[in-house]
Coordinates of C-alpha atoms in Angstrom, one line a residue:
M1113 CA -80.5 29.1 67.2
Q1114 CA -77.6 27.3 69.0
N1115 CA -77.4 24.7 66.1
N1116 CA -74.1 23.0 67.5
K1117 CA -75.7 22.2 70.9
L1118 CA -79.0 21.1 69.5
L1119 CA -77.2 19.1 66.8
F1120 CA -74.8 17.4 69.4
W1121 CA -77.9 16.5 71.6
S1122 CA -79.9 15.1 68.7
I1123 CA -76.9 13.1 67.4
T1124 CA -76.0 11.7 70.8
V1125 CA -79.6 10.6 71.5
A1126 CA -79.9 9.2 67.9
L1127 CA -77.0 7.0 68.6
G1128 CA -79.5 4.8 70.3
G1129 CA -80.8 4.2 66.9
F1130 CA -77.3 3.1 65.8
L1131 CA -77.2 0.5 68.5
F1132 CA -80.8 -0.4 67.6
G1133 CA -79.8 -0.9 64.0
F1134 CA -76.7 -2.8 64.7
D1135 CA -78.4 -5.1 67.1
T1136 CA -81.1 -5.7 64.6
A1137 CA -78.9 -6.7 61.7
V1138 CA -75.8 -8.2 63.2
I1139 CA -77.5 -11.6 63.9
S1140 CA -77.9 -12.1 60.1
G1141 CA -74.2 -12.9 59.6
G1142 CA -74.2 -15.5 62.4
E1143 CA -77.5 -17.1 62.4
Q1144 CA -76.7 -20.0 60.0
A1145 CA -73.4 -20.7 61.9
I1146 CA -75.3 -20.9 65.1
Q1147 CA -77.9 -23.1 63.6
K1148 CA -75.0 -25.7 62.6
L1149 CA -73.2 -25.2 65.9
W1150 CA -76.2 -26.3 68.1
S1151 CA -77.9 -28.3 65.4
L1152 CA -81.1 -26.1 65.5
S1153 CA -84.2 -26.7 63.5
N1154 CA -85.6 -23.9 61.3
V1155 CA -88.3 -23.3 63.9
M1156 CA -85.6 -23.0 66.6
V1157 CA -83.3 -20.7 64.7
G1158 CA -86.3 -18.6 63.9
Q1159 CA -87.2 -18.3 67.7
M1160 CA -83.4 -17.5 68.5
V1161 CA -83.5 -14.7 66.0
A1162 CA -86.9 -13.6 67.3
M1163 CA -86.1 -13.6 71.0
G1164 CA -84.4 -10.2 70.6
L1165 CA -87.8 -8.9 69.1
Y1166 CA -89.8 -10.5 71.9
G1167 CA -87.7 -8.4 74.3
T1168 CA -88.2 -5.4 71.9
I1169 CA -91.8 -5.8 72.4
I1170 CA -91.7 -5.6 76.2
G1171 CA -89.2 -2.7 75.8
A1172 CA -91.5 -0.8 73.7
L1173 CA -94.6 -1.5 75.8
F1174 CA -93.0 -0.5 79.0
G1175 CA -90.2 1.9 77.8
G1176 CA -92.6 4.9 78.2
I1177 CA -93.1 4.3 81.8
P1178 CA -89.7 5.2 83.1
A1179 CA -89.5 8.1 80.6
E1180 CA -92.8 9.3 82.0
R1181 CA -91.8 8.9 85.6
W1182 CA -88.2 9.6 85.8
G1183 CA -87.5 11.4 82.6
R1184 CA -86.2 10.9 79.2
K1185 CA -82.4 11.4 80.1
P1186 CA -81.9 8.7 82.7
T1187 CA -84.1 6.2 80.6
L1188 CA -81.7 6.8 77.6
F1189 CA -78.7 6.1 79.9
W1190 CA -80.1 2.7 81.0
I1191 CA -80.9 1.8 77.4
G1192 CA -77.3 2.1 76.7
V1193 CA -76.5 -0.2 79.6
L1194 CA -78.9 -2.9 78.2
F1195 CA -77.1 -2.8 74.9
L1196 CA -73.7 -3.2 76.6
I1197 CA -75.0 -6.1 78.6
C1198 CA -76.4 -7.8 75.5
S1199 CA -73.3 -7.6 73.4
I1200 CA -70.9 -9.0 76.1
G1201 CA -73.4 -11.7 77.1
S1202 CA -74.2 -12.8 73.5
A1203 CA -70.5 -13.0 72.6
M1204 CA -69.8 -15.3 75.5
A1205 CA -73.0 -17.5 75.5
P1206 CA -72.2 -21.2 76.2
S1207 CA -75.6 -22.3 74.9
V1208 CA -78.4 -21.2 72.6
W1209 CA -80.7 -20.6 75.7
V1210 CA -78.2 -18.3 77.2
L1211 CA -77.7 -16.5 73.9
M1212 CA -81.5 -16.1 73.6
A1213 CA -81.6 -14.7 77.1
F1214 CA -79.0 -11.9 76.2
R1215 CA -80.7 -11.3 72.9
F1216 CA -83.9 -10.6 74.9
I1217 CA -82.0 -8.2 77.0
G1218 CA -80.7 -6.4 74.0
G1219 CA -84.3 -6.4 72.6
L1220 CA -85.4 -4.5 75.7
G1221 CA -82.9 -1.7 74.9
V1222 CA -84.1 -1.7 71.1
G1223 CA -87.8 -1.4 72.1
A1224 CA -87.2 1.2 74.7
S1225 CA -84.9 3.3 72.4
S1226 CA -87.5 3.3 69.6
V1227 CA -90.0 4.9 72.1
V1228 CA -87.9 7.4 74.0
A1229 CA -85.0 8.6 71.6
P1230 CA -87.3 10.0 68.8
M1231 CA -89.7 11.4 71.4
Y1232 CA -86.8 13.2 73.1
I1233 CA -85.5 14.6 69.8
A1234 CA -89.1 15.7 68.7
E1235 CA -89.5 17.5 72.0
I1236 CA -86.4 19.6 71.8
A1237 CA -86.3 20.3 68.1
P1238 CA -87.9 23.5 66.6
K1239 CA -90.7 22.8 64.4
E1240 CA -88.9 23.9 61.0
K1241 CA -86.3 21.2 61.8
R1242 CA -88.2 18.5 63.8
G1243 CA -88.5 16.1 60.7
Q1244 CA -84.7 16.1 59.9
L1245 CA -83.5 16.0 63.5
T1246 CA -86.0 13.2 64.5
A1247 CA -85.3 11.3 61.4
M1248 CA -81.6 11.2 62.3
F1249 CA -82.8 8.3 64.7
Q1250 CA -83.6 6.3 61.5
F1251 CA -80.4 7.4 59.9
N1252 CA -78.5 6.0 62.8
I1253 CA -80.5 2.9 62.5
V1254 CA -79.5 2.3 58.9
L1255 CA -76.0 3.3 59.6
G1256 CA -75.9 0.7 62.4
I1257 CA -77.4 -2.0 59.9
L1258 CA -74.9 -1.1 57.4
L1259 CA -71.9 -1.3 59.7
A1260 CA -73.2 -4.5 61.2
Y1261 CA -73.4 -6.0 57.7
L1262 CA -69.9 -4.8 56.9
S1263 CA -68.7 -5.9 60.3
N1264 CA -70.0 -9.3 59.5
W1265 CA -68.4 -9.5 56.1
L1266 CA -65.1 -8.3 57.5
I1267 CA -64.9 -10.7 60.2
G1268 CA -66.2 -13.4 57.7
T1269 CA -67.2 -17.0 58.3
G1270 CA -63.8 -18.6 58.0
V1271 CA -62.8 -17.7 61.7
E1272 CA -63.6 -20.2 64.4
D1273 CA -66.6 -18.9 66.4
S1274 CA -66.6 -15.8 64.2
W1275 CA -70.3 -15.1 65.1
R1276 CA -69.1 -14.3 68.7
W1277 CA -66.9 -11.5 67.3
M1278 CA -69.8 -10.3 65.2
L1279 CA -72.2 -10.0 68.3
G1280 CA -69.5 -8.9 70.8
I1281 CA -68.2 -5.9 68.8
M1282 CA -71.4 -3.9 69.7
A1283 CA -69.9 -3.3 73.2
V1284 CA -67.7 -0.4 71.7
P1285 CA -70.4 1.9 70.5
S1286 CA -72.5 1.0 73.7
I1287 CA -69.9 2.4 75.9
I1288 CA -69.4 5.6 73.8
Y1289 CA -73.3 6.1 73.9
V1290 CA -73.5 5.8 77.7
V1291 CA -70.9 8.3 78.2
L1292 CA -72.3 10.8 75.8
V1293 CA -75.7 10.7 77.1
G1294 CA -74.4 12.2 80.3
F1295 CA -73.9 15.5 78.3
V1296 CA -77.5 15.9 77.1
P1297 CA -80.3 17.8 79.1
E1298 CA -83.6 16.7 80.2
S1299 CA -86.6 17.3 77.8
P1300 CA -87.9 20.8 78.6
R1301 CA -91.4 19.7 77.6
W1302 CA -91.1 17.0 80.2
L1303 CA -89.9 19.3 82.8
I1304 CA -92.9 21.6 82.4
T1305 CA -95.7 19.0 81.9
H1306 CA -94.5 16.5 84.5
L1307 CA -92.3 18.3 87.1
N1308 CA -93.6 21.9 86.7
R1309 CA -90.1 23.3 86.6
P1310 CA -90.5 26.2 84.0
E1311 CA -87.3 28.0 84.9
E1312 CA -85.1 24.9 84.3
A1313 CA -86.9 24.3 80.9
R1314 CA -86.5 27.9 80.0
K1315 CA -82.7 27.7 80.4
I1316 CA -82.6 24.6 78.0
L1317 CA -84.8 26.3 75.5
A1318 CA -82.6 29.5 75.6
Q1319 CA -79.7 27.2 74.5
I1320 CA -81.7 26.0 71.6
N1321 CA -83.1 29.3 70.3
P1322 CA -83.3 32.4 72.7
N1323 CA -85.4 34.2 70.3
T1324 CA -88.3 31.8 70.7
V1325 CA -88.2 31.0 74.2
E1326 CA -91.3 32.7 75.6
D1327 CA -93.4 31.7 72.7
V1328 CA -92.5 27.9 73.2
M1329 CA -93.0 28.3 77.0
T1330 CA -96.5 29.8 76.5
A1331 CA -97.4 27.1 74.0
I1332 CA -96.2 24.2 76.3
S1333 CA -97.9 25.8 79.3
T1334 CA -101.2 26.5 77.6
P1335 CA -103.0 23.1 77.5
E1336 CA -105.3 22.6 80.5
D1337 CA -105.2 18.9 80.2
R1338 CA -102.1 17.7 82.0
S1339 CA -103.4 14.2 82.7
S1340 CA -101.0 11.6 81.6
S1341 CA -102.2 8.3 83.1
F1342 CA -102.7 5.0 81.1
A1343 CA -106.5 5.1 81.6
H1344 CA -106.7 8.7 80.4
F1345 CA -104.7 7.7 77.3
W1346 CA -107.4 5.0 76.4
S1347 CA -110.4 7.2 77.3
G1348 CA -111.2 7.6 73.7
K1349 CA -110.1 11.3 73.5
Y1350 CA -106.9 10.2 71.4
R1351 CA -108.6 7.6 69.2
F1352 CA -107.5 9.2 66.0
P1353 CA -103.7 9.5 66.8
I1354 CA -103.9 6.0 68.3
L1355 CA -105.4 4.6 64.9
L1356 CA -102.8 6.5 62.9
A1357 CA -99.9 5.1 65.1
F1358 CA -101.2 1.5 65.0
L1359 CA -101.8 1.5 61.2
F1360 CA -98.5 3.2 60.5
A1361 CA -96.5 0.8 62.5
F1362 CA -98.5 -2.3 61.2
F1363 CA -97.8 -1.4 57.5
N1364 CA -94.1 -0.8 58.4
Q1365 CA -93.6 -4.5 59.2
V1366 CA -96.1 -6.3 56.8
S1367 CA -93.9 -4.7 54.0
G1368 CA -91.4 -7.5 55.1
I1369 CA -88.6 -5.1 55.9
N1370 CA -87.4 -7.1 59.0
A1371 CA -87.5 -10.4 57.1
V1372 CA -85.1 -8.9 54.6
I1373 CA -83.0 -7.2 57.4
Y1374 CA -82.6 -10.4 59.4
Y1375 CA -82.4 -12.9 56.7
A1376 CA -80.8 -11.1 53.9
P1377 CA -77.9 -13.7 53.5
R1378 CA -80.4 -16.6 53.5
I1379 CA -82.6 -15.1 51.0
L1380 CA -79.7 -14.1 48.7
E1381 CA -78.2 -17.7 49.0
E1382 CA -81.5 -19.1 48.0
A1383 CA -81.4 -16.8 44.9
G1384 CA -78.2 -18.5 43.8
L1385 CA -75.4 -16.3 45.4
G1386 CA -72.5 -18.1 47.4
Q1387 CA -72.1 -17.4 51.1
S1388 CA -69.4 -14.7 50.8
A1389 CA -71.3 -13.0 47.9
A1390 CA -74.6 -13.1 49.9
L1391 CA -72.7 -11.4 52.8
L1392 CA -71.2 -8.8 50.6
S1393 CA -74.6 -8.2 48.8
S1394 CA -76.1 -7.7 52.2
V1395 CA -73.5 -4.8 52.7
G1396 CA -75.0 -3.5 49.5
I1397 CA -78.4 -3.6 51.0
G1398 CA -77.2 -1.7 54.0
L1399 CA -75.5 1.0 51.8
M1400 CA -78.7 1.5 49.8
N1401 CA -80.6 1.8 52.9
L1402 CA -78.2 4.5 54.1
V1403 CA -78.1 6.6 50.8
F1404 CA -81.8 6.7 50.6
T1405 CA -82.4 7.4 54.2
M1406 CA -80.2 10.4 53.7
L1407 CA -82.3 11.6 50.8
G1408 CA -85.4 11.1 53.0
L1409 CA -83.8 13.3 55.6
A1410 CA -83.1 16.0 53.0
W1411 CA -86.7 15.9 51.9
I1412 CA -88.8 15.2 54.9
D1413 CA -89.1 18.9 55.9
R1414 CA -89.1 20.2 52.4
F1415 CA -91.7 18.1 50.7
G1416 CA -93.5 16.7 53.7
R1417 CA -94.2 13.2 55.3
R1418 CA -96.9 12.2 53.0
F1419 CA -94.9 12.9 49.8
L1420 CA -92.1 10.5 51.0
M1421 CA -94.8 7.9 52.0
Y1422 CA -96.3 7.9 48.5
I1423 CA -92.9 7.3 46.9
G1424 CA -92.2 4.5 49.3
S1425 CA -95.5 2.9 48.8
I1426 CA -95.3 2.7 45.2
G1427 CA -91.8 1.6 45.3
Y1428 CA -92.7 -1.2 47.7
I1429 CA -95.4 -2.5 45.4
V1430 CA -93.2 -2.6 42.3
S1431 CA -90.1 -4.1 43.9
L1432 CA -91.8 -6.7 46.0
S1433 CA -94.0 -7.8 43.2
C1434 CA -91.0 -8.3 40.8
V1435 CA -89.1 -10.2 43.7
S1436 CA -92.2 -12.5 43.9
I1437 CA -92.2 -13.0 40.1
A1438 CA -88.4 -13.7 40.1
F1439 CA -88.9 -16.6 42.6
F1440 CA -91.9 -17.9 40.9
T1441 CA -90.1 -18.0 37.4
G1442 CA -86.8 -19.2 38.9
V1443 CA -85.0 -16.2 37.2
T1444 CA -83.2 -15.0 40.3
G1445 CA -79.4 -14.8 40.2
I1446 CA -78.4 -11.1 40.0
F1447 CA -82.0 -9.9 39.7
V1448 CA -83.1 -10.7 43.3
P1449 CA -80.2 -8.7 44.8
L1450 CA -81.1 -5.7 42.6
L1451 CA -84.8 -5.8 43.4
L1452 CA -84.1 -6.0 47.1
F1453 CA -82.0 -2.9 46.6
A1454 CA -84.9 -1.2 45.1
F1455 CA -87.1 -2.5 48.0
I1456 CA -84.8 -1.1 50.6
A1457 CA -84.5 2.2 48.8
S1458 CA -88.4 2.4 48.8
H1459 CA -88.5 1.7 52.5
A1460 CA -85.6 4.0 53.5
I1461 CA -87.2 7.1 51.6
G1462 CA -90.7 6.3 52.8
Q1463 CA -91.6 4.4 56.0
G1464 CA -88.0 4.3 57.2
A1465 CA -87.5 8.0 57.2
V1466 CA -91.1 8.8 58.4
I1467 CA -92.2 6.4 60.9
W1468 CA -90.4 7.5 64.1
V1469 CA -90.9 11.2 63.2
F1470 CA -94.7 10.7 62.6
I1471 CA -95.5 8.7 65.6
S1472 CA -93.5 11.2 67.8
E1473 CA -95.4 14.2 66.4
I1474 CA -99.1 13.1 66.5
F1475 CA -99.6 12.7 70.3
P1476 CA -99.9 15.6 72.8
N1477 CA -97.1 16.2 75.3
N1478 CA -98.8 14.8 78.2
V1479 CA -99.5 11.3 76.7
R1480 CA -96.6 11.3 74.2
S1481 CA -94.8 8.5 76.2
W1482 CA -97.9 6.2 76.0
G1483 CA -98.4 7.1 72.3
N1484 CA -95.0 6.2 71.3
S1485 CA -95.0 3.1 73.3
L1486 CA -98.2 2.0 71.4
G1487 CA -96.7 2.8 68.0
S1488 CA -93.3 1.1 68.7
S1489 CA -94.8 -2.0 70.4
T1490 CA -97.2 -2.4 67.5
H1491 CA -94.2 -2.3 65.1
W1492 CA -92.2 -4.8 67.2
V1493 CA -95.2 -7.3 67.8
F1494 CA -95.5 -7.7 64.0
A1495 CA -91.8 -7.6 63.5
A1496 CA -91.4 -10.6 65.9
L1497 CA -94.2 -12.5 64.2
I1498 CA -92.7 -12.1 60.7
A1499 CA -89.1 -12.7 61.8
G1500 CA -90.1 -15.6 64.1
T1501 CA -91.9 -17.5 61.4
F1502 CA -90.1 -16.4 58.2
P1503 CA -87.6 -19.4 58.0
W1504 CA -90.6 -21.9 58.5
L1505 CA -92.9 -20.2 56.0
N1506 CA -90.1 -19.6 53.4
G1507 CA -89.3 -23.4 53.8
M1508 CA -92.8 -24.4 53.4
L1509 CA -94.3 -21.7 50.8
G1510 CA -91.1 -20.4 49.0
G1511 CA -90.1 -16.8 48.4
G1512 CA -92.7 -16.2 45.6
V1513 CA -95.8 -16.6 47.7
I1514 CA -94.3 -14.7 50.7
F1515 CA -93.1 -11.6 48.8
A1516 CA -96.5 -11.6 46.9
V1517 CA -98.3 -11.3 50.2
F1518 CA -95.9 -8.4 51.3
A1519 CA -96.6 -6.7 47.9
F1520 CA -100.5 -7.0 48.4
M1521 CA -100.4 -5.6 51.9
M1522 CA -98.5 -2.4 50.5
L1523 CA -101.6 -1.7 48.3
F1524 CA -103.5 -1.0 51.7
Q1525 CA -100.7 1.2 52.8
L1526 CA -100.9 3.3 49.8
I1527 CA -104.7 3.7 50.4
F1528 CA -104.0 4.6 54.0
V1529 CA -101.6 7.3 52.9
W1530 CA -104.1 8.8 50.4
R1531 CA -107.2 8.6 52.6
M1532 CA -106.1 8.9 56.3
M1533 CA -102.6 10.1 56.9
P1534 CA -102.4 13.9 57.7
E1535 CA -99.4 16.2 57.0
T1536 CA -97.4 17.3 60.0
K1537 CA -94.6 19.2 58.2
G1538 CA -93.8 22.6 59.8
V1539 CA -96.5 22.5 62.4
S1540 CA -95.6 22.9 66.0
L1541 CA -96.4 20.0 68.5
E1542 CA -98.9 22.1 70.4
E1543 CA -100.6 23.1 67.2
L1544 CA -100.7 19.5 66.1
E1545 CA -102.3 18.6 69.4
K1546 CA -105.3 20.8 68.5
E1547 CA -105.7 19.3 65.1
M1548 CA -105.4 15.6 66.4
V1549 CA -107.6 15.8 69.5
K1550 CA -111.0 17.2 68.9

């Protein structure tokens, strides 16, 4: 196996996750300064933050179309361009409306990236390494989140218009990503199932593992069903993987993860921390996310997807319940940051490590673009609803009620993992197709 090339391709494409994470979290350091600058209400600042998520929904819904029609590689390139436009435009925005427009453009990149990047990695990875390699997308997301928090803290709030520097610095990794994507090949599975170019695909597979080329070629070429239309996707044939993708993405967001990621400084200040301490504690949240995502990467192909989801679900329930109790009793201070660290750890090792891997695995080659779009868009619709309403709901209901609801929803996720979720560890994509589509 040509590990160096495979690893380089996977890391390069996973850098889309880094930009995804950075863009998602960087607004947390500047949203309160932006609110003061333009005298925004809580409702308006919620919409400013959520504007990126509205773009993400559109990007997730339609990101599969160019990936289906023109290929994974060119779509990944243009995703990087969208991030670059967002970073420069957001930093120079003269009004909140212009800022919202550029955040929408960045959201398009986030949504499309969450569809195409894990799908591409899953399609080039051998089955025994697919979990680890595809989960590198999530690793890069949390690395981007951590560096966004760290960048926000280093830039600080004392510099005039510091939020512009916070948002504009993303231009640097965006340029690096756009350049590196030029060195990755097209997905061999897309070349066979959509362009019927087996020889081109064979050359790429030979660079990954020359010993398994013919077996993989045979497996990809065997399915008689090559229809990849939108109508065919909704024909009822794929109802089980569709249900799995929807529920998995739904539970990901009703855990409250994006409320914490977007509004960590606000939540921590309400728990009694000062502004600088809140920003620094946000770095701790990002670091905890990174460490436990690495643990998830190490375990995902060893113990399986369901094992990680059991750990994450139980951790969610305990940590969220305790955060709710802390806000109800007023015993916050140092306890809320520590409990949020536990919550983030539970997310990172469970949903965070598994979601993009699992959704990329459960759909057949011919409809994987549509399936990933469904899972990703479901994820981002609920992310937008939660992030867009959190400041208002938090002001009206308080943290105790909100975190209690999140904990209650995670009971249903635990039942979903127990009763419905199949194990996909160590099974080829073509073998999974036979299991998922009866």
